[in-house]
Amino acid sequence: MINVLLVDDHELVRTGIRKILDEVKGFKVIGEVETGEEAVQFCRKSEPDVVLMDMNMPGIGGLEATKKILRYSPDIKIIVLTVHSEDPFPTKVMQIGAAGYLTKSAGPDEMINAIRSVNSGQRYITPEIAQQMALNQFKSPDENPFNSLSERELQIMLMITRGERVPDISEQLSLSTKTINSYRYRMFEKLNVSNDVELTHLAIRHGMLNTEKM
């Protein structure tokens, strides 16, 4: 039996995935949560075999939640299930130890195959994304300025472009407001923007945001 945890801030998404998995022999959805913080807490109390993790959620988000879960429970297999198909997201996610990367456009059969693959110890990346990641090795880093961001900067960028305030980001990440602002201004310098509005417009232009959630 493969025990699965669903992590997504949209109940409709979780309900749809649960319905699919409930019909597959050998799969059991043992929990549903809607934030990264709840996912971390759940995994500390009851270790699932596989976590389907949304990346762009309120709070710490999927990147930080994945890091925290794997720090305490490295045997849990995490598949990031997201709308983001553009690098640097897939590369960053796999670098921090996720077992798989799927876009929400994937069909039920691919999702089931991905869960089985990572549960057996393999890694799974949606084929078109895997091809894109391979081709990106030959691209100039200037083509997407967000490739220059560190994992922490990328995480804070997502939170800022969701409209979260620096004090709230500080509290959620357990970092001082001074540290958050240091990351923020470093991002501005790397991306050649001067404020949060310009940052958001640049992120939209490069396909870094799911504008349906904004």
Coordinates of C-alpha atoms in Angstrom, one line a residue, residues 14 23 46 48 53 83 122 125 139-140 181 183 185-186 193 205:
R14 CA -7.3 17.9 -3.6
E23 CA -9.9 4.2 -7.5
S46 CA 2.5 10.3 10.5
P48 CA 3.4 9.1 4.3
M53 CA 3.2 19.0 -2.9
V83 CA 1.6 25.0 -12.7
Q122 CA 13.3 6.3 -8.9
I125 CA 10.1 14.4 -14.1
K139 CA 21.2 28.4 -23.0
S140 CA 22.7 31.6 -21.9
N181 CA 15.0 43.0 3.2
Y183 CA 17.5 39.2 0.3
Y185 CA 17.3 44.2 -2.2
R186 CA 19.8 41.6 -3.5
V193 CA 14.3 46.2 -10.7
R205 CA 6.8 38.3 -18.2

